[in-house]
CSV table of C-alpha atoms and ligand atoms in Angstrom, one decimal:
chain,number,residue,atom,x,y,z
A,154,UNK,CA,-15.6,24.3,36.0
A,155,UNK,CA,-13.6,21.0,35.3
A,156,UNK,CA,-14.6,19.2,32.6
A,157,UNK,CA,-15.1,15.4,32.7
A,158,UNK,CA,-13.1,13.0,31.0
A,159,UNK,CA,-14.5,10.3,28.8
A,160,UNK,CA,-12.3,7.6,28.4
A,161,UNK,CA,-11.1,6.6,24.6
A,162,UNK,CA,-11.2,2.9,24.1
A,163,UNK,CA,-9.3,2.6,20.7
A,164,UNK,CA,-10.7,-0.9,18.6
A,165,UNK,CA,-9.2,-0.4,15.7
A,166,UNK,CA,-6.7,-3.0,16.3
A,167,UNK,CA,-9.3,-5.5,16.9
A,168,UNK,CA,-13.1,-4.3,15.2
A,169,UNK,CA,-11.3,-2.2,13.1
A,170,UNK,CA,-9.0,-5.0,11.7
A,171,UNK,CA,-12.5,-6.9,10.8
A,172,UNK,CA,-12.3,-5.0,7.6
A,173,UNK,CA,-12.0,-7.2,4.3
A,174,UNK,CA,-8.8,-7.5,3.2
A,175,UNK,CA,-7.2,-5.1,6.0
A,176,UNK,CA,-5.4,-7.3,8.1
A,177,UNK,CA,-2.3,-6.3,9.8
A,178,UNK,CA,0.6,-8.2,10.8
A,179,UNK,CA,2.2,-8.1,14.7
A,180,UNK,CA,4.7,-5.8,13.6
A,181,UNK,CA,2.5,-2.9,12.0
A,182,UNK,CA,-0.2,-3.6,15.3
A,183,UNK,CA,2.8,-2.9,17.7
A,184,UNK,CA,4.0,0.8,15.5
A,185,UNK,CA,0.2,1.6,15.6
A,186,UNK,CA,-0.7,0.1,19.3
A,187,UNK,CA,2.6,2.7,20.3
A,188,UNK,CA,1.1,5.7,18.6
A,189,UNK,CA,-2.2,5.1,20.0
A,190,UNK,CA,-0.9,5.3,23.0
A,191,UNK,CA,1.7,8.3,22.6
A,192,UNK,CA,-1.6,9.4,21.5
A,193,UNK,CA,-3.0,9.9,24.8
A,194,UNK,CA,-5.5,6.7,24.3
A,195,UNK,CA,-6.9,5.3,27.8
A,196,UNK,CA,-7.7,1.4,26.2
A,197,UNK,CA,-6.2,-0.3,23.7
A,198,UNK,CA,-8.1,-3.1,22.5
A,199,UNK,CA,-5.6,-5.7,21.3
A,200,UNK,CA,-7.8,-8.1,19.7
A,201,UNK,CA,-9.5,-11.3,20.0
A,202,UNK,CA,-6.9,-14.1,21.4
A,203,UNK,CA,-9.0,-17.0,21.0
A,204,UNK,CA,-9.5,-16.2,17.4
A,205,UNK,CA,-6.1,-17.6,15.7
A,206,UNK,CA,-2.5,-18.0,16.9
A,207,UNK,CA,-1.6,-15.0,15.3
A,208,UNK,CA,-4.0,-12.4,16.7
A,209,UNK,CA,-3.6,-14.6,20.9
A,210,UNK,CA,0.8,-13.3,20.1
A,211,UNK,CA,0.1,-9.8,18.9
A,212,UNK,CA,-2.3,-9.0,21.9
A,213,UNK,CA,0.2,-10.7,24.1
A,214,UNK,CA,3.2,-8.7,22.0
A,215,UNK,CA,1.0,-5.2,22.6
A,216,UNK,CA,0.5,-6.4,26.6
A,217,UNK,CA,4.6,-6.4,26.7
A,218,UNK,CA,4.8,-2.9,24.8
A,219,UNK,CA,2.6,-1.0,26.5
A,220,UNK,CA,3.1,0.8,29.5
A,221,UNK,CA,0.7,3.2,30.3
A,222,UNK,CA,-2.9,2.2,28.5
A,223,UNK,CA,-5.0,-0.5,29.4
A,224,UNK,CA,-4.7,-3.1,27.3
A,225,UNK,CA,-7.9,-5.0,26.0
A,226,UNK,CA,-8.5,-8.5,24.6
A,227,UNK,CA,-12.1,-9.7,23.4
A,228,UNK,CA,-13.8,-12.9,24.5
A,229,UNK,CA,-17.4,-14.6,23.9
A,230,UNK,CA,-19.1,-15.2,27.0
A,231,UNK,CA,-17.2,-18.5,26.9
A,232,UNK,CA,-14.8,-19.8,29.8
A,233,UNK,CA,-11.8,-21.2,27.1
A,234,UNK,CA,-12.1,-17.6,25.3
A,235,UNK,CA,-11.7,-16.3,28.4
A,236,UNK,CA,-8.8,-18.3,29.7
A,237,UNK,CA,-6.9,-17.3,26.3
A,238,UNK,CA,-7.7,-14.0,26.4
A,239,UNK,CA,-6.5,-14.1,29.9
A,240,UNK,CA,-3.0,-15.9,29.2
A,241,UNK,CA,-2.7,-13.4,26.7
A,242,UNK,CA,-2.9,-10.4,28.5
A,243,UNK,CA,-0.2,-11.9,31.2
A,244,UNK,CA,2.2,-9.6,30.5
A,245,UNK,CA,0.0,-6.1,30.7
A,246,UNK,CA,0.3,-3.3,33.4
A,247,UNK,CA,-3.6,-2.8,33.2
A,248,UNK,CA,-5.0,-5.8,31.7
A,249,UNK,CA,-9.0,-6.0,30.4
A,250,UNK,CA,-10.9,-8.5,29.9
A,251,UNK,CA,-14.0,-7.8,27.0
A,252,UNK,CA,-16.4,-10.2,27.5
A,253,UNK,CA,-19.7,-10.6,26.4
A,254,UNK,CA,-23.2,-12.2,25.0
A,255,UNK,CA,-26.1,-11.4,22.7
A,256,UNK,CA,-29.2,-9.9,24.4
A,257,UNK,CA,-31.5,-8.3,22.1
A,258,UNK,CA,-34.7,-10.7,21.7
A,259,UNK,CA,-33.3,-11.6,17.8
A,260,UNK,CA,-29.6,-12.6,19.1
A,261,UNK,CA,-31.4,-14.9,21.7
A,262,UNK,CA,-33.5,-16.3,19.3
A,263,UNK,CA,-31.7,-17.0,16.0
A,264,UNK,CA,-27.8,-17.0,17.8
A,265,UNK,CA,-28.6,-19.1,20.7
A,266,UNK,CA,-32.0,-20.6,20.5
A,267,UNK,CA,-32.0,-19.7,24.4
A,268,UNK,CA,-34.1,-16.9,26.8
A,269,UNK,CA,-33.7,-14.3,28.8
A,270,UNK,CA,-32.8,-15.9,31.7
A,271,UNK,CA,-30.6,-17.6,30.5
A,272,UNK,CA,-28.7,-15.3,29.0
A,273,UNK,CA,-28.1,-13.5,32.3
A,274,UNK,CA,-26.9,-16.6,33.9
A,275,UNK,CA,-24.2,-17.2,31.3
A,276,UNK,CA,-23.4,-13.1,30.9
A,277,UNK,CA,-23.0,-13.4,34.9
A,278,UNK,CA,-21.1,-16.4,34.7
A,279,UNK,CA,-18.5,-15.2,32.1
A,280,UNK,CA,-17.8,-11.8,33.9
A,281,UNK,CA,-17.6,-14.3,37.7
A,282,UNK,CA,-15.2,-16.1,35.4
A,283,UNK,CA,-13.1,-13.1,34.1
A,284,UNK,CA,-12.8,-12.0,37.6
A,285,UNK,CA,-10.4,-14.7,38.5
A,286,UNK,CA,-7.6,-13.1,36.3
A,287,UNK,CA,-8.0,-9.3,36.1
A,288,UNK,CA,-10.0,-7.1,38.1
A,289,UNK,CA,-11.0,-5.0,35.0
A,290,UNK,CA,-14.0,-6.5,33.2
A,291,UNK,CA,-15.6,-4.8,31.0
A,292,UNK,CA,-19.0,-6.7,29.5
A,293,UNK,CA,-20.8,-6.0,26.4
A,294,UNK,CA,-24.2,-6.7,25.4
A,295,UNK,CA,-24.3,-7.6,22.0
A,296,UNK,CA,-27.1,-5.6,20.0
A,297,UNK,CA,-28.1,-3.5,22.9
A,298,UNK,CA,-29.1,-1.3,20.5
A,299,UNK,CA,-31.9,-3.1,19.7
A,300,UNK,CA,-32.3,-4.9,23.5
A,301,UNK,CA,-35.5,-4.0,25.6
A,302,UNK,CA,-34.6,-1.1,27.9
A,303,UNK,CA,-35.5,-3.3,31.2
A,304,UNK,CA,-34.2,-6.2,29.8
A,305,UNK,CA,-30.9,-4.7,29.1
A,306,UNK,CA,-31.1,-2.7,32.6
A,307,UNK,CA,-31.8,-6.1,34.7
A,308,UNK,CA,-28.4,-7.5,32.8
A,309,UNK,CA,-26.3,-4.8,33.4
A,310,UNK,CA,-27.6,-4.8,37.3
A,311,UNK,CA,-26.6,-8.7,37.3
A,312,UNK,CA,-23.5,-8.2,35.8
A,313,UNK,CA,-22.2,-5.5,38.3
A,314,UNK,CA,-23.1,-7.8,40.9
A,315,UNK,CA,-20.7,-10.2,39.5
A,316,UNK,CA,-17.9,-7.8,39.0
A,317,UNK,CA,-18.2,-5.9,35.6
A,318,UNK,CA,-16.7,-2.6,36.1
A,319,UNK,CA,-17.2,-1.4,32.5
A,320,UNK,CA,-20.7,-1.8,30.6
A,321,UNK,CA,-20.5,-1.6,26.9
A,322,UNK,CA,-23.8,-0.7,25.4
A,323,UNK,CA,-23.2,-1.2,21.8
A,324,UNK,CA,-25.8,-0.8,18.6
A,325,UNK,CA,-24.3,-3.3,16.8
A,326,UNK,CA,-25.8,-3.2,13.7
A,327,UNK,CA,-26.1,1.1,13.8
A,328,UNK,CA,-29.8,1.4,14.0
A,329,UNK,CA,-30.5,3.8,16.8
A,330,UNK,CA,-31.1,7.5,16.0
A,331,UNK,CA,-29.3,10.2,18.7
A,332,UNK,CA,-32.0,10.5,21.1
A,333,UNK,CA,-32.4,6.9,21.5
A,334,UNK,CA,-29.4,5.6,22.2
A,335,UNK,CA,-28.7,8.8,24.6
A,336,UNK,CA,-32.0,7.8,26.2
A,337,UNK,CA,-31.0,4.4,26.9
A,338,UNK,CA,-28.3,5.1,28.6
A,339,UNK,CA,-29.7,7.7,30.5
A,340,UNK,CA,-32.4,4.7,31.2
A,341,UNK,CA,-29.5,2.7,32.0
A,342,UNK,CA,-28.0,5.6,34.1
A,343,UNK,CA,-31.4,6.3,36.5
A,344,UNK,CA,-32.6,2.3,36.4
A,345,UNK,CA,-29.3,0.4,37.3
A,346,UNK,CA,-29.0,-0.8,41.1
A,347,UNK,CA,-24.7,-0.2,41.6
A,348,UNK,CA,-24.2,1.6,38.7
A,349,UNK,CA,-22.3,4.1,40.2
A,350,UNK,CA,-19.6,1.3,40.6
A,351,UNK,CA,-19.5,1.0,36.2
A,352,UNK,CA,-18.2,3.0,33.6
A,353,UNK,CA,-21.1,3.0,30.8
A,354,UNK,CA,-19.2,2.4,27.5
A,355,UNK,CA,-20.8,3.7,23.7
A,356,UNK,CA,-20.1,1.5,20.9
A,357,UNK,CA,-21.5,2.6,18.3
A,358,UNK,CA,-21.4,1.5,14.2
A,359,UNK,CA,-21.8,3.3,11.1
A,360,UNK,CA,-24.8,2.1,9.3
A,361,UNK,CA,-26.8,4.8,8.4
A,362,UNK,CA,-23.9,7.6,9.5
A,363,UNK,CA,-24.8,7.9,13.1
A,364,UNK,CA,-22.2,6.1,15.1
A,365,UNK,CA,-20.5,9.8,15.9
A,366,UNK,CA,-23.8,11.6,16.8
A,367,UNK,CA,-24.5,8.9,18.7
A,368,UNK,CA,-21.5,8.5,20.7
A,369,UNK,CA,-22.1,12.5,21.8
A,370,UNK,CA,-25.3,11.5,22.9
A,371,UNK,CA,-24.8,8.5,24.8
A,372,UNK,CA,-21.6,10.9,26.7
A,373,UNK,CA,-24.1,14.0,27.1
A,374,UNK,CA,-26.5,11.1,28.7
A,375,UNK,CA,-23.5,9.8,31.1
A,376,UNK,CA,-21.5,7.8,29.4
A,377,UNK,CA,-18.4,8.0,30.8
A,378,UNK,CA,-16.2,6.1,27.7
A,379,UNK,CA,-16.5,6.3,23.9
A,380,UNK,CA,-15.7,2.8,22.1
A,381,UNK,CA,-13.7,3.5,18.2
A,382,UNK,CA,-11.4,3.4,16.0
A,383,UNK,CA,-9.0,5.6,13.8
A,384,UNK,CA,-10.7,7.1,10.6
A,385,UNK,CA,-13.7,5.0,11.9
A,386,UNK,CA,-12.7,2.2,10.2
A,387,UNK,CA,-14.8,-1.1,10.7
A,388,UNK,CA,-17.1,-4.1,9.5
A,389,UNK,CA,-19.4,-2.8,7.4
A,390,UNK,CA,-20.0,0.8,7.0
A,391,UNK,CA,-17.0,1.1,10.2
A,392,UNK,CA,-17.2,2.1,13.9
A,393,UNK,CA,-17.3,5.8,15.5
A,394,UNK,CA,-14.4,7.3,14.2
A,395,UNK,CA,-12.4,8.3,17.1
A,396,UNK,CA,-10.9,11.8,15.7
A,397,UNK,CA,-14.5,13.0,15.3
A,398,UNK,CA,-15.6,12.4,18.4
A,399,UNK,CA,-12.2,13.8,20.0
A,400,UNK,CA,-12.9,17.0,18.2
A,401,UNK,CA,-17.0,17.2,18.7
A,402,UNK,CA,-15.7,17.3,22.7
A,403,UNK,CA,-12.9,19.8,21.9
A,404,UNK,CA,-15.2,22.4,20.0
A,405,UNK,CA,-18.1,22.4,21.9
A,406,UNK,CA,-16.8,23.4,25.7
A,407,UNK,CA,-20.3,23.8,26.7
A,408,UNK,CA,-20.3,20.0,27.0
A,409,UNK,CA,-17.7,20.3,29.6
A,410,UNK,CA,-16.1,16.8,28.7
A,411,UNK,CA,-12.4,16.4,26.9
A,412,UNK,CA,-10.8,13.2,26.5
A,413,UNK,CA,-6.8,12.7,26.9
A,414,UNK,CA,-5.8,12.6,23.6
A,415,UNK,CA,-3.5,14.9,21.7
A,416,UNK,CA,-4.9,16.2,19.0
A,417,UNK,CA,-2.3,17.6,17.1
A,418,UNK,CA,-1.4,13.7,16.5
A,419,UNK,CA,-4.3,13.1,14.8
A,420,UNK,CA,-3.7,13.8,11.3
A,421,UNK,CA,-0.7,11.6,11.2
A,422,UNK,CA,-2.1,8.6,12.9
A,423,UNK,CA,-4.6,8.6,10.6
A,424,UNK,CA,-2.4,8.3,7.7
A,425,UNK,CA,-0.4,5.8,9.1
A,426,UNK,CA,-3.3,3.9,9.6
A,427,UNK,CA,-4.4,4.2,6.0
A,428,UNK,CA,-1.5,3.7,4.8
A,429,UNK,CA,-0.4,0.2,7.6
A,430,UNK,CA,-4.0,-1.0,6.2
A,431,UNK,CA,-4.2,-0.3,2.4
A,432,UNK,CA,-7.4,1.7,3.2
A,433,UNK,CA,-7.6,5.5,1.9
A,434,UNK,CA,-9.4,8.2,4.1
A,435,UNK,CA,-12.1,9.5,2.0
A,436,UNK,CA,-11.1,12.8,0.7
A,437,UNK,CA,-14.4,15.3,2.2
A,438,UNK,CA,-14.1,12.5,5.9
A,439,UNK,CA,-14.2,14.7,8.9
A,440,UNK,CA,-11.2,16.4,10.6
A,441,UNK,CA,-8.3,13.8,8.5
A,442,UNK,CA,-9.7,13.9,5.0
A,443,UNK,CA,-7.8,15.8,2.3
A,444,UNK,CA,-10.6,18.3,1.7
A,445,UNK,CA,-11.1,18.7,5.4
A,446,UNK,CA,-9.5,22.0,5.2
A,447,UNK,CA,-9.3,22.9,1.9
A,448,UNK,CA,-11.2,25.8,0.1
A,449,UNK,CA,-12.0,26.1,-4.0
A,450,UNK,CA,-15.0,28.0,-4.2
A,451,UNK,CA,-14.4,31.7,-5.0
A,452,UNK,CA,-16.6,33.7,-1.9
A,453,UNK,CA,-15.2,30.7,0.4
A,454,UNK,CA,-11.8,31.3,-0.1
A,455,UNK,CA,-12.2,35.0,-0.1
A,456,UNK,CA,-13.8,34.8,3.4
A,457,UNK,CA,-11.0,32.4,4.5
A,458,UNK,CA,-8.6,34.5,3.3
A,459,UNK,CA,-9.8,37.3,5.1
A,460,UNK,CA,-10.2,35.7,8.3
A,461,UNK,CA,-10.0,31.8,8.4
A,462,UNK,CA,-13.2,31.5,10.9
A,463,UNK,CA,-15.4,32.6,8.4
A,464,UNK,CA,-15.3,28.8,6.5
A,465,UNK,CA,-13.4,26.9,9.3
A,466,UNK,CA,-14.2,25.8,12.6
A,467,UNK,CA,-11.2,24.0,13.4
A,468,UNK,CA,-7.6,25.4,13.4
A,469,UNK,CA,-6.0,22.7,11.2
A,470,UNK,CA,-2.8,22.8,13.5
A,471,UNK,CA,-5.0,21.6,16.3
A,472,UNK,CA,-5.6,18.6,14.2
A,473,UNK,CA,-1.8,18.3,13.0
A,474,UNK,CA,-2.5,19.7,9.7
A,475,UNK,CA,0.1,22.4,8.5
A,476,UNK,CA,-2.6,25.0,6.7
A,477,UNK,CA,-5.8,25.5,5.5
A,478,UNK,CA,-5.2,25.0,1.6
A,479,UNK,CA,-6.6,27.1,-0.8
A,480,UNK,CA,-7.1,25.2,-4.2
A,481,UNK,CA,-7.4,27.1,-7.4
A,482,UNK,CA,-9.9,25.6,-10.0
A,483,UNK,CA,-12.2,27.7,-12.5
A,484,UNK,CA,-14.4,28.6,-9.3
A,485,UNK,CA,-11.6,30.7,-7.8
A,486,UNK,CA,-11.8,34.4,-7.6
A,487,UNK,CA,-9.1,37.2,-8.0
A,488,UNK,CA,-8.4,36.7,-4.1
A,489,UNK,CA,-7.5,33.3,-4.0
A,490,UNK,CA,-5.6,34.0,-7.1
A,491,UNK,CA,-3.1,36.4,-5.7
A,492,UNK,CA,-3.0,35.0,-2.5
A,493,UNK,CA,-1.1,31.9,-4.2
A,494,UNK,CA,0.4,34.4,-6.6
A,495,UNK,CA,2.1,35.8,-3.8
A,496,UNK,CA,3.0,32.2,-2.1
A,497,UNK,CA,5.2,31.6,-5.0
A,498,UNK,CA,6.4,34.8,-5.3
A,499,UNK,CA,4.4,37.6,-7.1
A,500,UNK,CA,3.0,40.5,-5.6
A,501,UNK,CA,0.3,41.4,-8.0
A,502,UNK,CA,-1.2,45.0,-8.6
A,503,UNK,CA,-4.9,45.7,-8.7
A,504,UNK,CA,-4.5,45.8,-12.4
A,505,UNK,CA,-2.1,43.0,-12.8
A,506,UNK,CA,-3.9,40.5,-11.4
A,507,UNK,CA,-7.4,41.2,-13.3
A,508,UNK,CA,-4.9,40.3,-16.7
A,509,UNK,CA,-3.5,37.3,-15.2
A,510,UNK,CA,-7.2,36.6,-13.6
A,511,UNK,CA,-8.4,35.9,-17.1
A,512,UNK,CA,-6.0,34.2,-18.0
A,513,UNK,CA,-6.1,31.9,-15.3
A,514,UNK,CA,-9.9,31.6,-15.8
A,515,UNK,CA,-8.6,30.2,-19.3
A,516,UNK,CA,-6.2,27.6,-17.9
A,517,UNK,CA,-8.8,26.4,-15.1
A,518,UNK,CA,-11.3,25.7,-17.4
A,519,UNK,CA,-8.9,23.4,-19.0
A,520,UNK,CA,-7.1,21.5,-16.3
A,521,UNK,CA,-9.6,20.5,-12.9
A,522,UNK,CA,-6.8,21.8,-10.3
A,523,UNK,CA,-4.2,24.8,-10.8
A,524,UNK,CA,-0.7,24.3,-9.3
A,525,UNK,CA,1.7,26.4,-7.9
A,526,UNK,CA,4.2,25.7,-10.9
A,527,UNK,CA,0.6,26.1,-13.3
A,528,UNK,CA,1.2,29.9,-11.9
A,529,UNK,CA,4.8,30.5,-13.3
A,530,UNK,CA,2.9,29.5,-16.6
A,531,UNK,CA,-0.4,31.3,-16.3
A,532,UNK,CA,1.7,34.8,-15.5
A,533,UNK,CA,4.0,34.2,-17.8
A,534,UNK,CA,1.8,33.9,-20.9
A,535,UNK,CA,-0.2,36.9,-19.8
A,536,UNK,CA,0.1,40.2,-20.6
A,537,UNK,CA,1.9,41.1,-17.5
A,538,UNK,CA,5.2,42.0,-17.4
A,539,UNK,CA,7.0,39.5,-15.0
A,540,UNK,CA,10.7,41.6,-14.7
A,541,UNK,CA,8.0,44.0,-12.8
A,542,UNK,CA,7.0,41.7,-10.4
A,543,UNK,CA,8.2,41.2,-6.8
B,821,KIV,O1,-20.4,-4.3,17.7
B,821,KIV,C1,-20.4,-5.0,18.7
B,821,KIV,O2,-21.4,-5.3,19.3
B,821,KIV,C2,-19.0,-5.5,19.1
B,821,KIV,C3,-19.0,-6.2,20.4
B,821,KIV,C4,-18.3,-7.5,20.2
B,821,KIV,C5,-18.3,-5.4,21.5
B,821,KIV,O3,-18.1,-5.2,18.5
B,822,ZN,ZN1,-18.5,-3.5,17.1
């Protein structure tokens, strides 16, 4: 059976780049807007044009530079954001418009001092609006998270009248638990009139570590495209990290959904993000941290060793990682040991390697991580005689 794709909407040029102190320049958004796309990315959000000078010319530089993607700029459900955005985006193949309101009861209260109806009038309004440049409008509503189901299902039905052929249903403020959010948009899914002619979008945040599991369950519900960003990187605690959800899809076939990325470019766009922003990847995060594939416990790395499923559920080359690594500190055992004995050279004996085993117990205890050039040392001032030694 064919599996479905969900479409990866990449916002790390735009949400993501609302972290403090993480701002990019043109030039480093056009290398990473490039590999996002190389990447196999289906939308790249470009940014907000309306917001400054500087972000209108790099979404209008990325519109220029990409060929294949859709490219994305964010509006408010105002008709001057929406002009920028839309001079902006000029120069795209497959230009988007993002456009969007507010429409949990809290947003309509303390953000607009408005109602409901109204609310719908100027969500309906903005997408009619958007509609007069691009034919791709994608509308978000704000906090949907925490919207009424009904409420949010009457919006959605008005704004698909008016043209919307996306429907981002983000939790804002990453308060939903799985089965809530999948159950809204499974709501969303059997309550819409026209939904059928909309793509339902999951946009989740971090806030209490949920935005991935959501994600999943707003796709396994019928979500057709999955909102993030590399390394999940975002305001606050970040959005749903987009390698994650690329390899929750990839390692569970039952789902029977994929995306089009490549995963084998995952690892390095990851660090190039890091390193473009100034932001390090959290050595135990998912699929891209350091640790992700590395072993130090003794019965781990023997099991590894043995047969690299045992510990791993990921081949680290699907992910653009060389190796599993196998780290020697004092919680090592005599496997691990020789197996990086042998990487740098020695082939130890059954007997050899319980001498240089305590040894090395000695030296670990010492110094938190053992080195391949700690080895040369640890053998060497064993009783072992090295000139015996392959
Ligand atoms: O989190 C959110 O609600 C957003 C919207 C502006 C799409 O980022
Ligand atoms: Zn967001």
């Amino acid at each position: 059976m064919s599996k479905d794709i969900v479409q990866i909407f990449d916002t790390t040029l735009r949400d993501g780049e609302q972290v403090p102190g993480c701002k990019l320049d043109t030039t480093q958004k056009l290398v990473i807007a490039e590999r996002l796309e190389v990447m196999g990315v289906d939308i790249i959000e470009a940014g907000f044009p309306i917001s400054s000078p500087g972000d209108f010319n790099s979404v209008n530089e990325i519109a220029k530079l990409v060929k294949n993607a859709t490219v994305c700029g964010l509006t408010r459900a105002v008709k001057k954001d929406i002009e920028v955005a839309a001079e902006a985006l000029k120069p795209a193949a497959r230009p988007r418009i993002h456009t969007g309101i507010g429409t949990s009861d809290s947003h309509i209260k303390h953000k607009f001092n408005s109602d409901r109806s109204k609310i719908i009038e100027r969500a309906v309004a903005a997408v009619s609006h958007a509609k007069n440049f691009v034919d791709d409008v994608e509308f978000y509503a704000e906090d949907a998270g925490r919207t009424n189901n009904e409420f949010l299902a009457q919006v959605c039905e008005a704004v698909i009248k008016a043209g919307a052929t996306v429907l981002n249903i983000p939790d804002t403020t990453g308060y939903c638990l799985p089965y809530e959010y999948g159950e809204k948009i499974k709501f969303l899914k059997e309550n819409v009139k026209g939904i059928e002619k909309a793509i339902l979008s999951c946009h989740c945040h971090n806030d209490l570590g949920l935005a991935t599991a959501n994600s999943i369950a707003g796709v396994i519900n019928g979500a057709r495209q999955i909102e993030c960003t590399i390394n999940g990187i975002g305001e606050r605690a970040g959005n749903t990290s987009l390698e994650e959800v690329v390899m929750v899809m990839r390692q569970h076939p039952n789902l029977n959904l994929d995306t089009n990325i490549n995963s084998k470019l995952l690892y390095s766009t990851s660090q190039m993000v890091s390193q473009k922003m100034g932001m390090p990847v959290q050595p135990n995060k998912a699929i891209v941290g350091s640790n992700a594939f590395a072993h130090s416990s003794g019965i781990h790395q023997d099991g590894v060793i043995k047969n690299r499923e045992t510990y791993e559920i990921i081949n680290p080359e699907d992910v653009g990682v060389n190796e599993s690594s196998i780290v020697l500190t004092a919680r090592s055992g005599r496997a691990a040991l020789a197996y990086r004995a042998k990487k740098v050279g020695y082939e130890l004996t059954k007997l050899q390697l319980d001498e240089v085993y305590q040894e090395f117990l000695k030296y670990a205890d010492r110094k938190k991580e053992v080195v391949d050039n700690d080895i040369h040392e640890i053998i060497a001032s064993s009783k072992v005689n090295i000139e015996s030694l392959t």
